[in-house]
Amino acid sequence: MRLETLILAAGKGTRMKSKLPKVLHRVGGKTMLQHVIDAAKKAGSEREVVVIGSGAKLVEESISGVEFVMQEEQLGTGHAVLSAKKNFEQSEGTVLILCGDTPLLTAKLLKDFTAFHEESKCVATVLTAKMPDATGYGRIIRESDGSLEKIVEEKDANELEKKILEVNAGVYCFDVKKLFSALEKVGNDNSQGEYYLPDVLTILKSAGEKIGAFTAQYADETLGINSRVQLAAADKVFRMKKNHELLDAGVTIIDPNTTFIDYDVQIGQDTIIYPNTYIEGNTVIGEDCAIGPDVRFTNMKVGNRVTAQFSYCHEAEICDGVTLGPYVHLRPGTTIGENVKIGNFVEVKNSTIGEGSKLPHLQYIGDTDMGSGVNVGCGSVTCNYDGKQKFRTKIGDNVFIGCNTNLVAPVNVEDGAYIAAGSTITKDVPKDSLAIGRARQTNIEVWNDKRKV
Ligand code: UD1
Ligand code: CA
């Protein structure tokens, strides 16, 4: 069976009180709309059409691999579907409809749901969920025999209907031809003056078609996000799920409540994550590492046996066996070679640090190619910027850089060179030589005695 999906994402999301379109808010580091698209694709959808309107340009720029259709005015979910009529003229069979604000939908749930729709031979099926608090959702009204009667929006519901805890999850399967012909008949005679998609179900039912309802096993997976409170709740559900997946895969997380790991992150076996740690973007961490406490890694590539604490590292690579922190800032374009020791207030930007080198305290290394076995003394700095342009510093293998050295780029310190503490190096240092670039010390003897006179 070929599955095509229509995703509604044109609404403004008024209740979010945000300048950003609602569907671009993130859960687990990924936009809500992308979550929904990924779940659909994973469930076997071969084509996704996304209805956009509010903040359309931003949405289009943030999402790829789908078709977009404009809903110029947001007149309700039924109207949103109708604006995609042309996109489905050639389609036959089933269309899956999803909302861009239900980020926790899983591929498994969508697969079970569409399979139920096909097997039951319904013309329309709605996904329902039993919520502990149904506020804000459309309520599922069932006939006395348990079959679906209709869906009533919260704003149109009477007191009795409001007590119902079974809700419309905003996920539907329709026979595509029958959907679009029934949509023409949907009116907007309701408290919001909107064209409601759920009304299609009643229209089809009155026409004698078979409609059905499928209840999700885990209501959490159908959470709809209309406000920031709900966004925070969904994020929490997502975080716990991701942490549990990693725990099950052999990663130790000391405190899952204070560990925040994004959707695409991968972590190897027997790595330990300590509290207050954020692992973001497409970060990949190897095996047997100890990460945290208080580490933030964003889009990092991290090898095996790395230990890192109290540090922020982004868009960089850390090779096997590195000891990092406390208080390291690794900035984009940096590669820290195998078994490097780096910590105690060190910043590295757009640089390569060779195997086994040591940057143990208070360094700034920027735009530098450093060899292996280098020892960088405390307080040393690469002066990579002259106020207009950036220049590179080259440091060979087994170089010894004394404390408080300034390396004024562009400059090349060759293999085996030594630099005396406190030097300001402005000229290249040849292989195996000693460079001293500081004022000579002068001792004025018995000076203190003279001063007293
Ligand atoms: C909708 C359902 C409700 C269900 C809930 C599930 C309707 C009338 N109500 O309510 O029964 O319980 O979802 O989460 O369908 N959208 C458009 N164009 C529009 C209006 C909305 O594209 O003109 C999009 C929104 O961007 C959103 C989705 O449709 O992604 C749902 O709209 P929203 O306003 O959030 O509907 P709810 O009030 O949550
Ligand atoms: Ca909603």
Short mmCIF file of C-alpha atoms and ligand atoms in Angstrom, two decimals:
data_model
loop_
_atom_site.label_atom_id
_atom_site.label_comp_id
_atom_site.label_asym_id
_atom_site.label_seq_id
_atom_site.Cartn_x
_atom_site.Cartn_y
_atom_site.Cartn_z
CA MET A 1 0.00 0.00 0.00
CA ARG A 2 1.34 3.43 -0.97
CA LEU A 3 1.06 5.97 1.84
CA GLU A 4 0.93 9.71 1.28
CA THR A 5 0.81 12.21 4.13
CA LEU A 6 -0.65 15.67 4.55
CA ILE A 7 0.67 17.69 7.47
CA LEU A 8 -1.14 20.79 8.76
CA ALA A 9 1.28 23.49 9.81
CA ALA A 10 -0.23 26.82 8.74
CA GLY A 11 -1.66 27.93 12.08
CA LYS A 12 -0.14 30.88 13.89
CA GLY A 13 0.01 29.21 17.25
CA THR A 14 -1.48 32.25 19.01
CA ARG A 15 -1.35 30.51 22.39
CA MET A 16 2.45 30.14 22.14
CA LYS A 17 2.80 33.96 22.28
CA SER A 18 5.83 33.69 20.02
CA LYS A 19 7.39 35.44 17.06
CA LEU A 20 8.39 32.01 15.75
CA PRO A 21 5.78 29.86 13.96
CA LYS A 22 4.56 27.25 16.44
CA VAL A 23 5.71 24.22 14.46
CA LEU A 24 9.31 25.51 14.51
CA HIS A 25 9.55 25.35 18.29
CA ARG A 26 11.79 22.50 19.34
CA VAL A 27 11.32 19.34 21.34
CA GLY A 28 14.48 17.37 22.08
CA GLY A 29 16.42 19.85 19.94
CA LYS A 30 14.38 19.20 16.80
CA THR A 31 11.50 21.27 15.43
CA MET A 32 8.05 19.85 16.10
CA LEU A 33 7.30 19.78 12.37
CA GLN A 34 10.48 17.81 11.63
CA HIS A 35 9.52 15.27 14.32
CA VAL A 36 6.16 14.75 12.62
CA ILE A 37 7.71 14.48 9.13
CA ASP A 38 10.34 11.99 10.36
CA ALA A 39 7.71 9.83 12.09
CA ALA A 40 5.64 9.76 8.88
CA LYS A 41 8.64 8.84 6.72
CA LYS A 42 9.70 6.13 9.19
CA ALA A 43 6.16 4.75 9.13
CA GLY A 44 6.50 4.23 5.37
CA SER A 45 5.06 7.44 3.96
CA GLU A 46 6.38 8.03 0.45
CA ARG A 47 5.24 11.62 0.01
CA GLU A 48 4.65 14.45 2.48
CA VAL A 49 2.74 17.60 1.66
CA VAL A 50 2.92 20.32 4.31
CA VAL A 51 0.29 23.08 4.52
CA ILE A 52 2.00 26.34 5.51
CA GLY A 53 0.69 29.86 6.07
CA SER A 54 1.78 31.70 9.19
CA GLY A 55 5.54 32.30 8.96
CA ALA A 56 5.53 30.26 5.73
CA LYS A 57 8.92 31.51 4.56
CA LEU A 58 10.65 30.55 7.80
CA VAL A 59 9.02 27.12 7.79
CA GLU A 60 10.04 26.52 4.19
CA GLU A 61 13.63 27.52 4.95
CA SER A 62 13.87 25.20 7.95
CA ILE A 63 12.49 22.02 6.40
CA SER A 64 13.55 20.04 3.34
CA GLY A 65 12.47 16.89 1.53
CA VAL A 66 8.72 17.69 1.51
CA GLU A 67 6.24 19.54 -0.72
CA PHE A 68 4.68 22.78 0.50
CA VAL A 69 1.28 24.25 -0.19
CA MET A 70 0.05 27.67 0.96
CA GLN A 71 -3.08 28.28 3.00
CA GLU A 72 -3.33 32.04 2.59
CA GLU A 73 -5.86 32.57 5.36
CA GLN A 74 -6.11 30.26 8.34
CA LEU A 75 -9.78 29.41 8.45
CA GLY A 76 -9.51 26.10 10.27
CA THR A 77 -8.13 22.57 9.91
CA GLY A 78 -10.79 21.56 7.34
CA HIS A 79 -9.94 24.61 5.24
CA ALA A 80 -6.23 23.76 5.58
CA VAL A 81 -6.79 20.31 4.08
CA LEU A 82 -8.91 21.79 1.30
CA SER A 83 -6.05 24.10 0.29
CA ALA A 84 -4.07 20.95 -0.62
CA LYS A 85 -6.83 19.57 -2.86
CA LYS A 86 -4.83 20.09 -6.06
CA ASN A 87 -1.81 18.26 -4.61
CA PHE A 88 -3.89 15.10 -4.20
CA GLU A 89 -5.86 15.13 -7.46
CA GLN A 90 -3.78 12.27 -8.85
CA SER A 91 -3.78 10.33 -5.58
CA GLU A 92 -5.75 7.21 -4.82
CA GLY A 93 -6.32 5.12 -1.72
CA THR A 94 -5.40 6.41 1.71
CA VAL A 95 -4.06 9.77 2.83
CA LEU A 96 -2.66 10.11 6.34
CA ILE A 97 -3.33 13.50 7.92
CA LEU A 98 -1.18 14.77 10.76
CA CYS A 99 -0.82 18.06 12.64
CA GLY A 100 2.56 19.76 12.84
CA ASP A 101 2.12 20.31 16.59
CA THR A 102 2.13 16.69 17.81
CA PRO A 103 5.88 16.02 18.02
CA LEU A 104 5.80 12.82 20.05
CA LEU A 105 4.03 10.66 17.46
CA THR A 106 6.04 7.51 16.84
CA ALA A 107 6.46 5.59 13.59
CA LYS A 108 5.16 2.47 15.36
CA LEU A 109 1.93 4.21 16.39
CA LEU A 110 1.39 5.56 12.86
CA LYS A 111 2.05 2.11 11.37
CA ASP A 112 -0.41 0.41 13.74
CA PHE A 113 -2.95 3.15 13.04
CA THR A 114 -2.75 2.96 9.25
CA ALA A 115 -2.78 -0.85 9.37
CA PHE A 116 -5.98 -0.70 11.46
CA HIS A 117 -7.52 1.70 8.93
CA GLU A 118 -6.73 -0.62 6.01
CA GLU A 119 -7.90 -3.79 7.76
CA SER A 120 -11.15 -2.29 9.06
CA LYS A 121 -12.00 -1.06 5.54
CA CYS A 122 -13.15 2.26 6.97
CA VAL A 123 -13.42 5.31 4.74
CA ALA A 124 -12.19 7.47 7.60
CA THR A 125 -10.41 6.60 10.84
CA VAL A 126 -9.41 8.93 13.66
CA LEU A 127 -6.71 8.33 16.24
CA THR A 128 -7.93 8.87 19.79
CA ALA A 129 -6.20 8.96 23.17
CA LYS A 130 -7.31 8.85 26.77
CA MET A 131 -5.78 11.92 28.40
CA PRO A 132 -5.59 12.45 32.16
CA ASP A 133 -6.50 16.08 31.38
CA ALA A 134 -8.40 16.60 28.13
CA THR A 135 -8.51 20.42 28.28
CA GLY A 136 -8.20 22.02 24.86
CA TYR A 137 -8.72 18.89 22.78
CA GLY A 138 -11.69 17.85 20.68
CA ARG A 139 -13.69 15.21 22.61
CA ILE A 140 -14.65 11.83 21.15
CA ILE A 141 -18.38 11.22 21.41
CA ARG A 142 -19.31 7.57 21.01
CA GLU A 143 -22.66 5.93 20.26
CA SER A 144 -24.15 3.60 22.86
CA ASP A 145 -22.62 0.65 20.97
CA GLY A 146 -19.15 2.22 21.33
CA SER A 147 -18.80 3.27 17.69
CA LEU A 148 -17.79 6.82 16.82
CA GLU A 149 -20.60 9.37 16.70
CA LYS A 150 -18.78 12.69 16.35
CA ILE A 151 -16.02 14.94 17.61
CA VAL A 152 -16.87 18.04 19.60
CA GLU A 153 -14.32 20.84 20.04
CA GLU A 154 -13.74 22.05 23.61
CA LYS A 155 -15.16 25.47 22.74
CA ASP A 156 -18.39 23.92 21.41
CA ALA A 157 -18.74 21.25 24.12
CA ASN A 158 -21.38 21.22 26.83
CA GLU A 159 -20.51 20.49 30.46
CA LEU A 160 -21.14 16.76 30.08
CA GLU A 161 -19.02 16.51 26.91
CA LYS A 162 -16.19 18.42 28.60
CA LYS A 163 -15.94 15.62 31.17
CA ILE A 164 -15.00 13.10 28.46
CA LEU A 165 -11.31 12.20 28.64
CA GLU A 166 -11.04 10.49 25.25
CA VAL A 167 -9.74 13.03 22.75
CA ASN A 168 -9.08 13.51 19.06
CA ALA A 169 -5.31 13.20 18.55
CA GLY A 170 -5.50 15.16 15.27
CA VAL A 171 -4.36 12.12 13.26
CA TYR A 172 -6.58 10.68 10.56
CA CYS A 173 -6.65 8.25 7.67
CA PHE A 174 -9.05 9.02 4.85
CA ASP A 175 -9.98 7.60 1.51
CA VAL A 176 -8.50 10.51 -0.39
CA LYS A 177 -11.29 10.91 -2.97
CA LYS A 178 -14.08 10.77 -0.38
CA LEU A 179 -12.21 13.16 1.91
CA PHE A 180 -12.07 15.98 -0.64
CA SER A 181 -15.66 15.60 -1.78
CA ALA A 182 -16.93 15.60 1.83
CA LEU A 183 -14.74 18.61 2.70
CA GLU A 184 -16.77 20.78 0.31
CA LYS A 185 -19.72 20.24 2.63
CA VAL A 186 -18.02 21.34 5.85
CA GLY A 187 -19.46 24.58 7.22
CA ASN A 188 -18.19 27.02 9.82
CA ASP A 189 -21.23 27.32 12.02
CA ASN A 190 -19.43 26.85 15.34
CA SER A 191 -18.13 28.95 18.21
CA GLN A 192 -14.82 29.67 16.43
CA GLY A 193 -16.29 30.30 12.97
CA GLU A 194 -13.76 27.81 11.57
CA TYR A 195 -13.96 24.98 9.07
CA TYR A 196 -13.27 21.92 11.27
CA LEU A 197 -11.65 18.86 9.72
CA PRO A 198 -13.28 16.48 12.27
CA ASP A 199 -16.70 17.46 10.80
CA VAL A 200 -15.79 15.40 7.72
CA LEU A 201 -16.24 12.28 9.84
CA THR A 202 -19.86 13.12 10.64
CA ILE A 203 -20.54 14.06 7.02
CA LEU A 204 -19.18 10.73 5.79
CA LYS A 205 -21.06 8.85 8.49
CA SER A 206 -24.38 10.46 7.53
CA ALA A 207 -23.67 9.47 3.94
CA GLY A 208 -23.60 5.86 5.16
CA GLU A 209 -19.82 5.41 5.01
CA LYS A 210 -17.93 3.34 7.55
CA ILE A 211 -15.89 5.48 9.96
CA GLY A 212 -13.72 4.20 12.79
CA ALA A 213 -11.62 5.16 15.78
CA PHE A 214 -8.33 3.67 16.93
CA THR A 215 -7.09 4.37 20.46
CA ALA A 216 -3.38 4.96 21.05
CA GLN A 217 -1.86 2.70 23.69
CA TYR A 218 0.32 5.51 25.08
CA ALA A 219 -1.55 8.82 25.28
CA ASP A 220 1.74 10.70 25.75
CA GLU A 221 2.66 10.02 22.11
CA THR A 222 -0.28 12.10 20.92
CA LEU A 223 0.31 15.22 23.04
CA GLY A 224 -0.69 18.31 21.07
CA ILE A 225 1.30 21.47 21.74
CA ASN A 226 -0.64 24.72 21.87
CA SER A 227 1.16 26.54 24.69
CA ARG A 228 4.64 26.79 26.17
CA VAL A 229 3.50 24.82 29.22
CA GLN A 230 2.58 21.96 26.89
CA LEU A 231 5.87 22.42 25.01
CA ALA A 232 7.82 22.02 28.25
CA ALA A 233 5.77 18.94 29.15
CA ALA A 234 6.39 17.35 25.74
CA ASP A 235 10.09 18.12 25.98
CA LYS A 236 10.23 16.36 29.34
CA VAL A 237 8.46 13.28 27.97
CA PHE A 238 10.86 13.24 25.02
CA ARG A 239 13.98 13.62 27.22
CA MET A 240 12.99 10.74 29.46
CA LYS A 241 12.32 8.52 26.46
CA LYS A 242 15.68 9.33 24.88
CA ASN A 243 17.48 8.75 28.20
CA HIS A 244 15.72 5.41 28.65
CA GLU A 245 16.70 4.35 25.12
CA LEU A 246 20.34 5.10 25.92
CA LEU A 247 20.18 3.37 29.31
CA ASP A 248 18.74 0.31 27.57
CA ALA A 249 21.59 0.45 25.04
CA GLY A 250 24.26 0.28 27.77
CA VAL A 251 24.99 3.92 28.61
CA THR A 252 25.03 4.95 32.29
CA ILE A 253 23.17 8.17 33.06
CA ILE A 254 23.71 9.06 36.70
CA ASP A 255 20.68 11.38 36.90
CA PRO A 256 18.23 11.23 33.97
CA ASN A 257 16.34 14.20 35.46
CA THR A 258 19.25 16.58 34.85
CA THR A 259 20.59 15.10 31.61
CA PHE A 260 19.38 16.62 28.34
CA ILE A 261 20.18 14.64 25.23
CA ASP A 262 18.90 15.63 21.79
CA TYR A 263 17.08 13.44 19.32
CA ASP A 264 19.96 12.62 16.93
CA VAL A 265 22.70 12.10 19.54
CA GLN A 266 24.51 8.74 19.62
CA ILE A 267 26.47 7.46 22.62
CA GLY A 268 28.58 4.30 22.83
CA GLN A 269 28.46 1.45 25.32
CA ASP A 270 29.74 1.90 28.89
CA THR A 271 30.01 5.65 28.60
CA ILE A 272 28.91 7.40 31.79
CA ILE A 273 27.02 10.68 31.68
CA TYR A 274 27.20 12.73 34.88
CA PRO A 275 24.49 15.24 35.92
CA ASN A 276 23.76 18.70 34.47
CA THR A 277 24.95 17.68 31.04
CA TYR A 278 23.54 18.79 27.68
CA ILE A 279 24.40 16.76 24.58
CA GLU A 280 22.99 18.49 21.57
CA GLY A 281 22.57 18.41 17.81
CA ASN A 282 24.19 15.53 15.96
CA THR A 283 26.84 14.83 18.60
CA VAL A 284 28.35 11.36 18.50
CA ILE A 285 30.22 10.04 21.57
CA GLY A 286 32.21 6.80 21.62
CA GLU A 287 32.56 4.05 24.21
CA ASP A 288 33.96 4.11 27.76
CA CYS A 289 33.84 7.90 28.10
CA ALA A 290 33.00 9.86 31.25
CA ILE A 291 31.13 13.04 30.30
CA GLY A 292 30.06 15.63 32.89
CA PRO A 293 29.15 16.91 35.32
CA ASP A 294 28.24 20.26 33.74
CA VAL A 295 29.23 19.62 30.16
CA ARG A 296 27.55 21.07 27.08
CA PHE A 297 28.47 19.38 23.79
CA THR A 298 26.84 20.71 20.61
CA ASN A 299 27.44 18.98 17.25
CA MET A 300 30.58 17.27 18.58
CA LYS A 301 32.44 14.19 17.40
CA VAL A 302 33.94 12.47 20.43
CA GLY A 303 36.06 9.29 20.39
CA ASN A 304 36.46 6.52 22.98
CA ARG A 305 37.80 6.81 26.55
CA VAL A 306 37.39 10.59 26.66
CA THR A 307 36.81 12.25 30.01
CA ALA A 308 35.29 15.73 30.07
CA GLN A 309 33.95 17.85 32.89
CA PHE A 310 32.63 21.43 33.38
CA SER A 311 33.11 22.45 29.75
CA TYR A 312 31.39 23.78 26.62
CA CYS A 313 32.44 22.38 23.25
CA HIS A 314 30.76 22.93 19.90
CA GLU A 315 31.34 21.93 16.24
CA ALA A 316 34.66 20.27 17.11
CA GLU A 317 36.27 16.85 17.33
CA ILE A 318 37.86 15.15 20.34
CA CYS A 319 39.87 12.01 19.60
CA ASP A 320 40.36 8.89 21.76
CA GLY A 321 41.80 9.13 25.25
CA VAL A 322 41.57 12.91 25.69
CA THR A 323 41.24 14.38 29.19
CA LEU A 324 39.28 17.60 29.00
CA GLY A 325 38.36 20.15 31.67
CA PRO A 326 37.55 21.55 34.01
CA TYR A 327 36.56 24.76 32.20
CA VAL A 328 37.46 24.25 28.56
CA HIS A 329 35.84 26.03 25.63
CA LEU A 330 36.35 24.27 22.30
CA ARG A 331 35.10 26.34 19.40
CA PRO A 332 34.25 25.42 15.80
CA GLY A 333 36.88 23.89 13.54
CA THR A 334 38.98 22.38 16.32
CA THR A 335 40.40 18.86 16.46
CA ILE A 336 41.94 17.64 19.70
CA GLY A 337 44.26 14.71 18.91
CA GLU A 338 44.56 11.42 20.78
CA ASN A 339 45.55 11.45 24.45
CA VAL A 340 45.77 15.24 24.66
CA LYS A 341 45.39 16.73 28.12
CA ILE A 342 43.55 20.03 28.13
CA GLY A 343 41.96 21.87 31.01
CA ASN A 344 41.72 24.61 33.61
CA PHE A 345 40.46 27.62 31.66
CA VAL A 346 41.64 26.85 28.13
CA GLU A 347 40.02 28.06 24.89
CA VAL A 348 40.83 26.55 21.50
CA LYS A 349 39.39 27.82 18.23
CA ASN A 350 39.82 26.59 14.64
CA SER A 351 42.98 24.65 15.52
CA THR A 352 44.48 21.18 15.36
CA ILE A 353 46.23 19.85 18.44
CA GLY A 354 48.52 16.86 17.78
CA GLU A 355 48.62 13.59 19.70
CA GLY A 356 49.73 13.68 23.32
CA SER A 357 50.17 17.45 23.52
CA LYS A 358 49.44 19.19 26.80
CA LEU A 359 47.50 22.42 27.28
CA PRO A 360 47.01 22.20 31.00
CA HIS A 361 46.18 25.73 32.17
CA LEU A 362 45.04 29.17 31.01
CA GLN A 363 45.72 29.14 27.27
CA TYR A 364 44.12 30.75 24.24
CA ILE A 365 44.97 28.83 21.07
CA GLY A 366 43.35 30.15 17.90
CA ASP A 367 43.97 29.40 14.20
CA THR A 368 46.86 27.09 15.10
CA ASP A 369 48.29 23.85 13.70
CA MET A 370 50.06 22.19 16.61
CA GLY A 371 52.10 18.98 16.29
CA SER A 372 52.31 16.08 18.73
CA GLY A 373 54.05 16.00 22.10
CA VAL A 374 53.94 19.76 22.54
CA ASN A 375 53.93 21.23 26.04
CA VAL A 376 52.25 24.61 26.28
CA GLY A 377 53.11 26.54 29.43
CA CYS A 378 50.55 28.22 31.61
CA GLY A 379 49.15 31.50 30.33
CA SER A 380 50.40 31.16 26.75
CA VAL A 381 48.49 32.84 23.97
CA THR A 382 48.42 32.81 20.19
CA CYS A 383 47.99 36.39 18.97
CA ASN A 384 46.00 35.53 15.85
CA TYR A 385 44.31 38.85 15.14
CA ASP A 386 45.85 42.21 14.28
CA GLY A 387 42.58 44.07 14.50
CA LYS A 388 41.83 43.52 10.81
CA GLN A 389 42.93 40.05 9.78
CA LYS A 390 43.40 36.61 11.31
CA PHE A 391 46.69 34.71 10.87
CA ARG A 392 47.75 31.15 11.60
CA THR A 393 50.38 29.88 14.03
CA LYS A 394 52.30 26.72 13.22
CA ILE A 395 53.91 24.70 16.00
CA GLY A 396 55.91 21.54 15.14
CA ASP A 397 56.29 18.29 17.10
CA ASN A 398 57.81 18.14 20.60
CA VAL A 399 57.98 21.90 21.00
CA PHE A 400 58.27 23.32 24.54
CA ILE A 401 56.53 26.63 25.04
CA GLY A 402 57.44 28.34 28.29
CA CYS A 403 54.83 29.99 30.51
CA ASN A 404 53.27 33.27 29.45
CA THR A 405 54.47 33.11 25.85
CA ASN A 406 52.83 35.26 23.16
CA LEU A 407 53.05 33.76 19.66
CA VAL A 408 52.36 36.60 17.25
CA ALA A 409 50.90 35.10 14.06
CA PRO A 410 51.80 34.42 11.34
CA VAL A 411 54.64 32.52 12.95
CA ASN A 412 56.23 29.09 12.63
CA VAL A 413 57.84 27.29 15.55
CA GLU A 414 59.65 24.26 14.15
CA ASP A 415 60.01 20.75 15.63
CA GLY A 416 61.88 20.42 18.90
CA ALA A 417 62.16 24.18 19.50
CA TYR A 418 62.14 25.72 22.99
CA ILE A 419 60.67 29.06 23.89
CA ALA A 420 61.74 30.78 27.08
CA ALA A 421 59.03 31.76 29.52
CA GLY A 422 57.60 35.24 29.07
CA SER A 423 58.68 35.53 25.43
CA THR A 424 56.84 37.43 22.75
CA ILE A 425 57.66 35.53 19.56
CA THR A 426 57.33 37.51 16.34
CA LYS A 427 59.87 35.63 14.17
CA ASP A 428 59.96 31.98 13.11
CA VAL A 429 61.88 29.68 15.48
CA PRO A 430 64.11 27.13 13.70
CA LYS A 431 64.17 23.42 14.54
CA ASP A 432 65.67 22.45 17.93
CA SER A 433 66.66 26.04 18.82
CA LEU A 434 65.87 28.13 21.88
CA ALA A 435 64.04 31.41 21.40
CA ILE A 436 64.08 34.12 24.03
CA GLY A 437 61.99 37.14 23.21
CA ARG A 438 61.86 39.32 26.30
CA ALA A 439 63.73 42.20 27.88
CA ARG A 440 66.87 41.14 29.73
CA GLN A 441 66.61 41.33 33.48
CA THR A 442 68.67 43.98 35.17
CA ASN A 443 69.48 43.66 38.87
CA ILE A 444 70.34 46.89 40.62
CA GLU A 445 72.20 45.85 43.72
CA VAL A 446 71.67 47.23 47.22
CA TRP A 447 68.88 49.27 45.73
CA ASN A 448 66.60 48.98 48.69
CA ASP A 449 69.23 50.34 51.06
CA LYS A 450 69.76 53.37 48.82
CA ARG A 451 66.08 54.01 48.62
CA LYS A 452 65.85 54.23 52.38
CA VAL A 453 68.38 57.07 52.51
C1 UD1 B 1 -7.19 20.24 16.78
C2 UD1 B 1 -8.50 19.50 16.59
C3 UD1 B 1 -8.90 18.85 17.91
C4 UD1 B 1 -7.80 17.91 18.36
C5 UD1 B 1 -6.45 18.62 18.42
C6 UD1 B 1 -5.34 17.59 18.62
C7 UD1 B 1 -9.82 20.69 14.89
C8 UD1 B 1 -10.93 21.62 14.65
N1 UD1 B 1 -9.55 20.42 16.17
O1 UD1 B 1 -7.44 21.25 17.74
O2 UD1 B 1 -10.11 18.11 17.75
O3 UD1 B 1 -8.13 17.37 19.64
O4 UD1 B 1 -6.18 19.31 17.20
O5 UD1 B 1 -4.10 18.17 18.89
O6 UD1 B 1 -9.24 20.17 13.98
N2 UD1 B 1 -3.83 24.53 11.15
C9 UD1 B 1 -3.70 24.96 9.83
N3 UD1 B 1 -4.57 25.85 9.33
C10 UD1 B 1 -5.62 26.34 10.05
C11 UD1 B 1 -5.76 25.90 11.39
C12 UD1 B 1 -4.86 25.00 11.89
O7 UD1 B 1 -2.77 24.52 9.13
O8 UD1 B 1 -6.38 27.13 9.49
C13 UD1 B 1 -2.88 23.58 11.68
C14 UD1 B 1 -2.08 24.14 12.86
O9 UD1 B 1 -0.88 24.73 12.41
C15 UD1 B 1 -1.83 22.89 13.72
C16 UD1 B 1 -2.97 21.96 13.37
O10 UD1 B 1 -3.56 22.45 12.19
O11 UD1 B 1 -0.60 22.26 13.37
C17 UD1 B 1 -4.03 21.92 14.49
O12 UD1 B 1 -4.51 23.23 14.70
P1 UD1 B 1 -4.75 23.79 16.17
O13 UD1 B 1 -5.25 25.18 16.06
O14 UD1 B 1 -3.59 23.53 17.02
O15 UD1 B 1 -5.97 22.87 16.59
P2 UD1 B 1 -6.41 22.45 18.07
O16 UD1 B 1 -7.20 23.54 18.67
O17 UD1 B 1 -5.27 21.93 18.82
CA CA B 2 -3.12 21.81 18.45
#
